[in-house]
mmCIF file of C-alpha atoms and ligand atoms in Angstrom:
data_model
loop_
_atom_site.group_PDB
_atom_site.id
_atom_site.type_symbol
_atom_site.label_atom_id
_atom_site.label_comp_id
_atom_site.label_asym_id
_atom_site.label_seq_id
_atom_site.Cartn_x
_atom_site.Cartn_y
_atom_site.Cartn_z
ATOM 1 C CA MET A 10 80.985 87.394 81.860
ATOM 2 C CA THR A 11 82.614 86.364 85.284
ATOM 3 C CA THR A 12 82.565 89.121 88.035
ATOM 4 C CA THR A 13 86.173 89.928 88.143
ATOM 5 C CA GLU A 14 85.964 90.989 84.483
ATOM 6 C CA THR A 15 86.199 94.173 84.929
ATOM 7 C CA LYS A 16 86.820 97.835 83.284
ATOM 8 C CA ILE A 17 90.237 97.287 83.435
ATOM 9 C CA THR A 18 90.408 93.623 81.479
ATOM 10 C CA GLU A 19 88.570 94.977 79.480
ATOM 11 C CA LEU A 20 91.527 98.299 79.530
ATOM 12 C CA LEU A 21 94.043 96.271 79.748
ATOM 13 C CA GLY A 22 93.570 93.314 77.811
ATOM 14 C CA ILE A 23 93.978 90.770 80.556
ATOM 15 C CA LYS A 24 91.673 87.645 82.266
ATOM 16 C CA TYR A 25 92.208 88.432 85.588
ATOM 17 C CA PRO A 26 91.915 92.113 87.312
ATOM 18 C CA LEU A 27 94.972 91.719 89.845
ATOM 19 C CA PHE A 28 99.187 93.249 89.277
ATOM 20 C CA GLN A 29 101.784 91.638 91.014
ATOM 21 C CA GLY A 30 103.152 95.494 92.529
ATOM 22 C CA GLY A 31 106.400 96.480 90.769
ATOM 23 C CA MET A 32 108.567 95.511 93.900
ATOM 24 C CA ALA A 33 111.823 97.209 93.311
ATOM 25 C CA TRP A 34 114.952 95.399 93.134
ATOM 26 C CA ILE A 35 112.511 91.971 93.214
ATOM 27 C CA ALA A 36 109.955 92.163 89.948
ATOM 28 C CA GLU A 37 112.209 91.569 86.927
ATOM 29 C CA SER A 38 110.822 89.656 83.526
ATOM 30 C CA THR A 39 110.894 86.315 84.833
ATOM 31 C CA LEU A 40 108.364 87.102 86.997
ATOM 32 C CA ALA A 41 106.542 89.965 85.551
ATOM 33 C CA ALA A 42 106.002 86.976 82.563
ATOM 34 C CA ALA A 43 104.458 84.121 84.859
ATOM 35 C CA VAL A 44 102.086 86.406 86.068
ATOM 36 C CA SER A 45 101.034 87.671 82.846
ATOM 37 C CA ASN A 46 101.461 84.346 81.772
ATOM 38 C CA ALA A 47 98.676 83.487 84.395
ATOM 39 C CA GLY A 48 96.476 86.001 83.256
ATOM 40 C CA GLY A 49 97.131 88.529 86.102
ATOM 41 C CA LEU A 50 99.391 91.375 85.428
ATOM 42 C CA GLY A 51 102.942 91.504 85.855
ATOM 43 C CA ILE A 52 104.794 93.885 86.042
ATOM 44 C CA ILE A 53 108.745 94.759 86.004
ATOM 45 C CA ALA A 54 109.452 97.217 88.563
ATOM 46 C CA GLY A 55 112.161 99.989 87.519
ATOM 47 C CA GLY A 56 113.459 100.984 91.219
ATOM 48 C CA SER A 57 116.620 103.043 89.929
ATOM 49 C CA ALA A 58 117.922 99.874 87.381
ATOM 50 C CA PRO A 59 120.049 101.154 84.628
ATOM 51 C CA ILE A 60 118.716 101.195 81.475
ATOM 52 C CA ASP A 61 120.881 98.807 79.488
ATOM 53 C CA TYR A 62 119.482 95.623 82.810
ATOM 54 C CA LEU A 63 115.846 97.319 82.534
ATOM 55 C CA ARG A 64 115.963 97.333 78.265
ATOM 56 C CA ASP A 65 116.770 93.680 78.872
ATOM 57 C CA GLU A 66 114.471 92.680 80.770
ATOM 58 C CA ILE A 67 111.904 93.996 79.134
ATOM 59 C CA ARG A 68 113.042 92.463 76.056
ATOM 60 C CA LYS A 69 113.293 89.459 77.837
ATOM 61 C CA CYS A 70 109.753 89.577 78.831
ATOM 62 C CA ARG A 71 108.185 89.777 75.861
ATOM 63 C CA GLU A 72 110.765 86.672 74.944
ATOM 64 C CA LEU A 73 108.008 85.169 77.995
ATOM 65 C CA THR A 74 105.245 86.249 77.141
ATOM 66 C CA ASP A 75 103.318 87.154 74.627
ATOM 67 C CA LYS A 76 100.571 88.847 77.396
ATOM 68 C CA PRO A 77 100.681 92.307 77.654
ATOM 69 C CA PHE A 78 102.774 93.496 80.924
ATOM 70 C CA GLY A 79 103.917 96.693 82.661
ATOM 71 C CA MET A 80 106.673 98.739 83.737
ATOM 72 C CA ASN A 81 107.276 100.376 87.220
ATOM 73 C CA ILE A 82 108.589 103.530 87.628
ATOM 74 C CA MET A 83 109.338 104.707 90.738
ATOM 75 C CA LEU A 84 109.573 108.456 91.147
ATOM 76 C CA MET A 85 112.164 108.837 92.780
ATOM 77 C CA SER A 86 114.660 107.599 90.772
ATOM 78 C CA PRO A 87 116.632 109.695 90.250
ATOM 79 C CA ASN A 88 117.042 107.906 86.592
ATOM 80 C CA THR A 89 112.938 108.242 85.898
ATOM 81 C CA GLU A 90 114.026 110.891 82.832
ATOM 82 C CA ASP A 91 115.845 107.689 80.809
ATOM 83 C CA LEU A 92 112.902 105.581 82.203
ATOM 84 C CA ALA A 93 110.271 107.479 80.899
ATOM 85 C CA GLN A 94 111.394 107.620 77.816
ATOM 86 C CA LEU A 95 112.272 104.118 77.657
ATOM 87 C CA VAL A 96 108.539 102.485 77.889
ATOM 88 C CA ILE A 97 108.425 105.117 75.031
ATOM 89 C CA ASP A 98 110.739 103.556 72.714
ATOM 90 C CA GLU A 99 110.113 99.639 73.767
ATOM 91 C CA LYS A 100 107.163 100.125 73.412
ATOM 92 C CA VAL A 101 106.165 98.864 76.919
ATOM 93 C CA GLU A 102 102.091 98.544 76.881
ATOM 94 C CA ILE A 103 101.641 99.586 80.558
ATOM 95 C CA VAL A 104 103.044 102.146 83.007
ATOM 96 C CA VAL A 105 103.447 102.243 86.734
ATOM 97 C CA THR A 106 104.251 104.867 88.510
ATOM 98 C CA GLY A 107 105.081 105.255 92.458
ATOM 99 C CA ALA A 108 106.742 107.550 94.868
ATOM 100 C CA GLY A 109 105.359 111.227 93.255
ATOM 101 C CA ASN A 110 103.459 112.846 91.189
ATOM 102 C CA PRO A 111 103.561 111.151 87.261
ATOM 103 C CA GLY A 112 101.171 114.759 86.150
ATOM 104 C CA LYS A 113 104.679 115.746 84.264
ATOM 105 C CA TYR A 114 105.143 113.101 82.165
ATOM 106 C CA ILE A 115 101.827 110.958 81.254
ATOM 107 C CA ASP A 116 101.332 113.954 77.734
ATOM 108 C CA ALA A 117 104.010 111.636 76.415
ATOM 109 C CA TRP A 118 102.871 107.851 77.035
ATOM 110 C CA LYS A 119 99.805 108.580 75.898
ATOM 111 C CA GLN A 120 100.727 110.439 72.629
ATOM 112 C CA ALA A 121 103.131 106.848 72.229
ATOM 113 C CA GLY A 122 99.401 104.835 72.670
ATOM 114 C CA ILE A 123 100.814 103.990 76.963
ATOM 115 C CA LYS A 124 98.017 103.328 79.472
ATOM 116 C CA VAL A 125 98.318 105.430 82.391
ATOM 117 C CA ILE A 126 98.605 103.278 86.007
ATOM 118 C CA PRO A 127 99.622 105.741 88.736
ATOM 119 C CA VAL A 128 99.598 104.622 92.239
ATOM 120 C CA VAL A 129 98.214 107.009 94.833
ATOM 121 C CA PRO A 130 98.105 107.208 98.113
ATOM 122 C CA SER A 131 95.756 109.793 98.447
ATOM 123 C CA VAL A 132 91.904 111.283 97.088
ATOM 124 C CA ALA A 133 93.777 114.901 96.037
ATOM 125 C CA LEU A 134 96.564 112.998 94.282
ATOM 126 C CA ALA A 135 93.776 110.567 91.805
ATOM 127 C CA LYS A 136 92.044 113.237 91.247
ATOM 128 C CA ARG A 137 95.003 115.349 89.837
ATOM 129 C CA VAL A 138 96.577 112.751 88.351
ATOM 130 C CA GLU A 139 93.075 111.581 86.157
ATOM 131 C CA ARG A 140 93.110 115.931 85.486
ATOM 132 C CA SER A 141 95.981 114.722 83.791
ATOM 133 C CA GLY A 142 95.458 111.842 81.487
ATOM 134 C CA ALA A 143 95.463 108.642 84.050
ATOM 135 C CA ASP A 144 93.518 105.457 82.566
ATOM 136 C CA ALA A 145 93.293 103.828 86.657
ATOM 137 C CA VAL A 146 94.570 104.784 89.171
ATOM 138 C CA ILE A 147 96.378 102.393 92.399
ATOM 139 C CA ALA A 148 94.948 103.525 95.736
ATOM 140 C CA GLU A 149 97.296 102.365 97.648
ATOM 141 C CA GLY A 150 96.659 101.480 101.745
ATOM 142 C CA THR A 151 99.649 101.873 104.044
ATOM 143 C CA GLU A 152 99.294 98.293 104.761
ATOM 144 C CA SER A 153 101.597 97.345 101.782
ATOM 145 C CA GLY A 154 105.356 96.852 101.872
ATOM 146 C CA GLY A 155 108.175 99.606 100.988
ATOM 147 C CA HIS A 156 107.033 103.016 100.200
ATOM 148 C CA ILE A 157 104.013 103.821 101.486
ATOM 149 C CA GLY A 158 101.149 106.521 102.278
ATOM 150 C CA GLU A 159 99.247 106.837 105.409
ATOM 151 C CA ASN A 160 95.778 105.901 105.225
ATOM 152 C CA THR A 161 94.582 102.898 104.909
ATOM 153 C CA THR A 162 93.649 99.886 102.417
ATOM 154 C CA MET A 163 89.685 100.026 103.450
ATOM 155 C CA CYS A 164 89.075 104.206 104.598
ATOM 156 C CA LEU A 165 91.492 104.803 101.923
ATOM 157 C CA VAL A 166 89.684 103.049 98.248
ATOM 158 C CA PRO A 167 85.782 104.141 98.359
ATOM 159 C CA GLN A 168 86.797 107.390 99.581
ATOM 160 C CA VAL A 169 88.796 106.967 95.968
ATOM 161 C CA VAL A 170 86.305 105.750 94.274
ATOM 162 C CA ASP A 171 83.875 108.069 95.173
ATOM 163 C CA ALA A 172 86.115 111.032 94.005
ATOM 164 C CA VAL A 173 86.938 110.118 90.369
ATOM 165 C CA SER A 174 85.320 108.738 87.583
ATOM 166 C CA ILE A 175 88.500 106.446 86.133
ATOM 167 C CA PRO A 176 88.646 102.430 87.326
ATOM 168 C CA VAL A 177 90.258 102.111 90.295
ATOM 169 C CA ILE A 178 92.418 99.505 91.358
ATOM 170 C CA ALA A 179 93.094 98.406 95.106
ATOM 171 C CA ALA A 180 96.424 97.624 96.765
ATOM 172 C CA GLY A 181 97.906 97.320 100.261
ATOM 173 C CA GLY A 182 96.375 94.099 102.306
ATOM 174 C CA ILE A 183 95.097 91.596 99.767
ATOM 175 C CA ALA A 184 96.374 88.275 99.675
ATOM 176 C CA ASP A 185 93.848 85.507 98.769
ATOM 177 C CA GLY A 186 90.497 85.870 97.299
ATOM 178 C CA ARG A 187 88.986 87.024 100.656
ATOM 179 C CA GLY A 188 90.802 90.655 100.025
ATOM 180 C CA VAL A 189 89.978 91.065 96.478
ATOM 181 C CA ALA A 190 86.325 90.509 96.601
ATOM 182 C CA ALA A 191 86.370 93.398 100.237
ATOM 183 C CA SER A 192 88.350 95.196 97.818
ATOM 184 C CA PHE A 193 85.670 94.425 95.054
ATOM 185 C CA MET A 194 83.271 95.917 97.075
ATOM 186 C CA LEU A 195 85.015 99.756 98.550
ATOM 187 C CA GLY A 196 83.859 99.876 94.860
ATOM 188 C CA ALA A 197 87.591 98.921 93.286
ATOM 189 C CA GLN A 198 87.789 97.228 89.429
ATOM 190 C CA GLY A 199 91.482 95.255 90.922
ATOM 191 C CA VAL A 200 93.955 95.231 92.681
ATOM 192 C CA GLN A 201 97.332 95.297 93.154
ATOM 193 C CA ILE A 202 99.084 92.519 95.156
ATOM 194 C CA GLY A 203 102.914 92.574 96.290
ATOM 195 C CA THR A 204 103.304 90.285 99.219
ATOM 196 C CA ARG A 205 102.051 87.163 97.606
ATOM 197 C CA PHE A 206 104.057 87.262 95.373
ATOM 198 C CA LEU A 207 107.349 87.392 97.218
ATOM 199 C CA ALA A 208 106.545 83.078 98.461
ATOM 200 C CA SER A 209 105.824 82.582 94.420
ATOM 201 C CA GLU A 210 108.626 80.114 92.582
ATOM 202 C CA GLU A 211 109.655 82.426 90.047
ATOM 203 C CA CYS A 212 110.249 85.053 92.454
ATOM 204 C CA VAL A 213 114.103 85.224 92.706
ATOM 205 C CA ILE A 214 115.059 86.657 95.981
ATOM 206 C CA HIS A 215 116.891 85.022 98.601
ATOM 207 C CA PRO A 216 116.095 81.729 100.170
ATOM 208 C CA VAL A 217 116.531 83.962 103.711
ATOM 209 C CA TYR A 218 114.525 86.592 102.100
ATOM 210 C CA LYS A 219 111.380 83.946 101.239
ATOM 211 C CA ASP A 220 111.210 82.414 104.443
ATOM 212 C CA LEU A 221 111.270 85.379 106.577
ATOM 213 C CA VAL A 222 108.237 86.668 104.858
ATOM 214 C CA LEU A 223 106.857 82.903 105.166
ATOM 215 C CA LYS A 224 107.287 82.678 109.173
ATOM 216 C CA ALA A 225 106.580 86.069 109.350
ATOM 217 C CA LYS A 226 103.266 86.719 111.932
ATOM 218 C CA ASP A 227 100.676 88.882 111.668
ATOM 219 C CA THR A 228 102.480 91.453 113.474
ATOM 220 C CA ASP A 229 105.987 90.804 112.131
ATOM 221 C CA SER A 230 106.090 93.836 110.062
ATOM 222 C CA ILE A 231 107.578 97.110 111.562
ATOM 223 C CA VAL A 232 107.804 101.122 109.461
ATOM 224 C CA THR A 233 111.143 102.169 109.131
ATOM 225 C CA GLY A 234 111.812 106.042 107.827
ATOM 226 C CA ARG A 235 108.971 107.869 109.302
ATOM 227 C CA SER A 236 111.968 110.984 110.401
ATOM 228 C CA THR A 237 112.840 110.783 106.775
ATOM 229 C CA GLY A 238 110.047 111.436 105.077
ATOM 230 C CA HIS A 239 109.996 108.251 103.533
ATOM 231 C CA PRO A 240 108.173 105.666 105.444
ATOM 232 C CA CYS A 241 108.326 102.473 104.317
ATOM 233 C CA ARG A 242 107.422 98.772 105.345
ATOM 234 C CA ASN A 243 109.543 95.772 105.973
ATOM 235 C CA VAL A 244 109.943 92.251 108.001
ATOM 236 C CA LYS A 245 110.169 92.950 111.559
ATOM 237 C CA THR A 246 114.344 92.072 111.805
ATOM 238 C CA LYS A 247 116.819 93.290 114.558
ATOM 239 C CA PHE A 248 118.315 95.743 111.912
ATOM 240 C CA SER A 249 114.628 96.972 111.110
ATOM 241 C CA LYS A 250 113.669 97.265 115.154
ATOM 242 C CA ARG A 251 117.035 99.368 115.576
ATOM 243 C CA LEU A 252 116.331 101.395 112.703
ATOM 244 C CA ALA A 253 112.939 102.307 113.796
ATOM 245 C CA SER A 254 113.829 102.846 117.638
ATOM 246 C CA GLY A 255 116.865 104.580 116.649
ATOM 247 C CA GLU A 256 114.479 106.943 114.493
ATOM 248 C CA LEU A 257 112.509 107.337 117.840
ATOM 249 C CA ASN A 258 114.868 108.087 120.811
ATOM 250 C CA GLY A 259 117.494 110.408 118.009
ATOM 251 C CA THR A 260 120.065 107.746 118.351
ATOM 252 C CA ILE A 261 119.836 107.716 115.037
ATOM 253 C CA THR A 262 119.270 111.325 112.799
ATOM 254 C CA PRO A 263 118.004 111.260 109.548
ATOM 255 C CA ASP A 264 121.110 111.751 107.516
ATOM 256 C CA GLU A 265 122.271 108.977 109.242
ATOM 257 C CA PHE A 266 119.359 106.575 107.965
ATOM 258 C CA GLU A 267 119.803 107.528 105.308
ATOM 259 C CA GLN A 268 124.038 106.682 105.091
ATOM 260 C CA ILE A 269 122.446 103.632 107.663
ATOM 261 C CA THR A 270 119.975 101.641 104.618
ATOM 262 C CA LEU A 271 122.187 103.345 101.248
ATOM 263 C CA GLY A 272 121.987 100.013 98.893
ATOM 264 C CA SER A 273 119.965 97.901 102.083
ATOM 265 C CA LEU A 274 116.436 96.527 99.432
ATOM 266 C CA ARG A 275 119.413 95.135 97.549
ATOM 267 C CA LYS A 276 121.761 93.547 99.920
ATOM 268 C CA ALA A 277 118.295 92.297 101.539
ATOM 269 C CA VAL A 278 117.405 90.395 98.259
ATOM 270 C CA GLN A 279 121.102 89.613 96.790
ATOM 271 C CA ASP A 280 122.241 88.857 99.460
ATOM 272 C CA GLY A 281 119.826 87.226 102.984
ATOM 273 C CA ASN A 282 121.811 90.123 104.325
ATOM 274 C CA LEU A 283 119.845 89.926 108.157
ATOM 275 C CA ASP A 284 122.354 92.749 109.633
ATOM 276 C CA GLU A 285 121.989 95.093 106.700
ATOM 277 C CA GLY A 286 119.019 94.200 105.171
ATOM 278 C CA SER A 287 115.584 96.488 104.596
ATOM 279 C CA PHE A 288 113.683 93.364 103.531
ATOM 280 C CA LEU A 289 110.271 95.003 102.276
ATOM 281 C CA CYS A 290 106.536 93.871 103.015
ATOM 282 C CA GLY A 291 102.969 93.696 103.158
ATOM 283 C CA ALA A 292 101.386 93.881 106.454
ATOM 284 C CA ILE A 293 99.517 91.057 105.058
ATOM 285 C CA ALA A 294 102.969 88.605 105.377
ATOM 286 C CA GLY A 295 101.089 86.769 108.191
ATOM 287 C CA MET A 296 99.015 85.125 105.779
ATOM 288 C CA VAL A 297 102.304 83.977 103.254
ATOM 289 C CA ASN A 298 103.095 80.581 104.086
ATOM 290 C CA GLU A 299 103.585 78.837 101.288
ATOM 291 C CA VAL A 300 105.861 78.959 98.622
ATOM 292 C CA LYS A 301 103.758 77.940 94.788
ATOM 293 C CA PRO A 302 103.884 78.669 91.157
ATOM 294 C CA CYS A 303 103.073 82.401 90.250
ATOM 295 C CA ARG A 304 99.868 80.355 88.586
ATOM 296 C CA GLU A 305 98.784 78.309 91.420
ATOM 297 C CA ILE A 306 98.638 81.765 93.682
ATOM 298 C CA VAL A 307 96.925 83.533 90.351
ATOM 299 C CA GLU A 308 94.076 81.141 90.224
ATOM 300 C CA GLU A 309 93.554 80.449 93.345
ATOM 301 C CA ILE A 310 92.512 83.993 94.400
ATOM 302 C CA MET A 311 90.610 84.871 91.557
ATOM 303 C CA ALA A 312 87.971 81.155 92.393
ATOM 304 C CA GLN A 313 87.711 82.746 96.007
ATOM 305 C CA ALA A 314 87.068 86.052 94.355
ATOM 306 C CA GLU A 315 84.429 84.084 92.567
ATOM 307 C CA GLU A 316 83.126 82.129 95.025
ATOM 308 C CA LEU A 317 82.692 85.200 97.717
ATOM 309 C CA LEU A 318 81.664 87.080 94.713
ATOM 310 C CA SER A 319 78.647 85.347 92.918
ATOM 311 C CA LYS A 320 77.379 84.202 96.074
HETATM 312 O O1 LIG B 401 106.637 102.885 95.654
HETATM 313 C C1 LIG B 401 106.127 102.741 96.178
HETATM 314 N N1 LIG B 401 106.885 101.594 97.225
HETATM 315 C C2 LIG B 401 107.901 101.187 96.867
HETATM 316 S S1 LIG B 401 109.426 102.422 96.326
HETATM 317 C C3 LIG B 401 110.552 101.725 96.685
HETATM 318 S S2 LIG B 401 111.976 101.947 96.673
HETATM 319 C C4 LIG B 401 112.706 103.422 97.513
HETATM 320 N N2 LIG B 401 113.753 103.916 97.444
HETATM 321 C C5 LIG B 401 113.472 104.632 98.385
HETATM 322 C C6 LIG B 401 113.044 105.155 99.022
HETATM 323 C C7 LIG B 401 111.695 104.812 99.457
HETATM 324 C C8 LIG B 401 111.775 103.470 98.675
HETATM 325 C C9 LIG B 401 109.901 101.004 97.783
HETATM 326 N N3 LIG B 401 108.471 100.969 97.998
HETATM 327 N N4 LIG B 401 104.716 102.329 95.993
HETATM 328 C C10 LIG B 401 104.301 103.827 95.344
HETATM 329 C C11 LIG B 401 103.868 104.182 95.970
HETATM 330 N N5 LIG B 401 103.506 104.946 96.545
HETATM 331 N N6 LIG B 401 103.620 104.133 98.041
HETATM 332 C C12 LIG B 401 103.322 106.128 98.381
HETATM 333 C C13 LIG B 401 103.089 106.681 96.729
HETATM 334 C C14 LIG B 401 102.867 107.852 96.464
HETATM 335 C C15 LIG B 401 103.335 108.610 97.348
HETATM 336 C C16 LIG B 401 103.960 110.213 97.795
HETATM 337 C C17 LIG B 401 103.063 108.109 95.557
HETATM 338 C C18 LIG B 401 102.847 109.382 95.165
HETATM 339 C C19 LIG B 401 102.819 110.774 96.512
HETATM 340 O O2 LIG B 401 102.743 112.203 95.397
HETATM 341 C C20 LIG B 401 103.032 112.944 96.655
HETATM 342 C C21 LIG B 401 103.716 114.292 95.783
HETATM 343 O O3 LIG B 401 104.280 114.337 94.896
HETATM 344 O O4 LIG B 401 102.087 114.143 95.431
#
């Protein structure tokens, strides 16, 4: 038994309690299978992608790995109902949810034998999803990339750990073994990591995106979308800085913000469009400096965590 074998590795039948974040437009079958093959939990992002595409991605992932993998369901997506059914039809073993309360779907997923792990930004939602039957929760701090809550990983994780009996996975600001060890000290039994995998060989984002992450310094992430109630952490670019300042000084209204950012994730991921793309990343991007295969990333992180935790 190693120090990082936990209730999460046992629950899911995986080697390491390390989830790859379900990054919309980014986390597809190649990345998810690579992380699962490395012993972590690969996760395909549902985002707001078409159902037929996602069905193919699930099937492709099954071809690429015989290990467990999951599907992330972004609950603000117009496709949520269909995707909630797709994971049942395709017998996906693990569902991670984000951007809302998955309560109304949990019974059906549990009846289908699916393990349900919601992302929560607060103690209140952690308690609510535990009552609804969630198997574990991901307590995600505001250091994360993409759509974020207000509390930090350091403050949120121990409070969620104290509030629920199900296992807690820490997310937000973790990119190496020190982050994993620190999360364990806070009471987490696993971690979810997104930004580090943007700089993996198997991640299929545009080279401009990878380069932005590799070159980012500690101060190079910025939150946009506060005016709309959907704050999102991005790489600082001229575009994201203009959005954030426009929201703040009122020259961009919430409606205009929605218009300007419509399709901006796709423009970043597929086109590397610096003028109109939203390059989502976590606040830890400054620590990500090298592209490596997922297997090396996972093994390095877990070896460092093991070493620190065994001291
Ligand atoms: O969902 C994420 N990160 C994301 S989703 C995304 S795509 C997107 N598209 C359009 C608008 C916004 C985003 C990019 N990044 N992370 C998980 C997460 N979930 N972060 C915060 C939450 C969350 C927030 C509120 C979860 C539950 C929640 O519940 C509110 C309620 O109903 O109680």
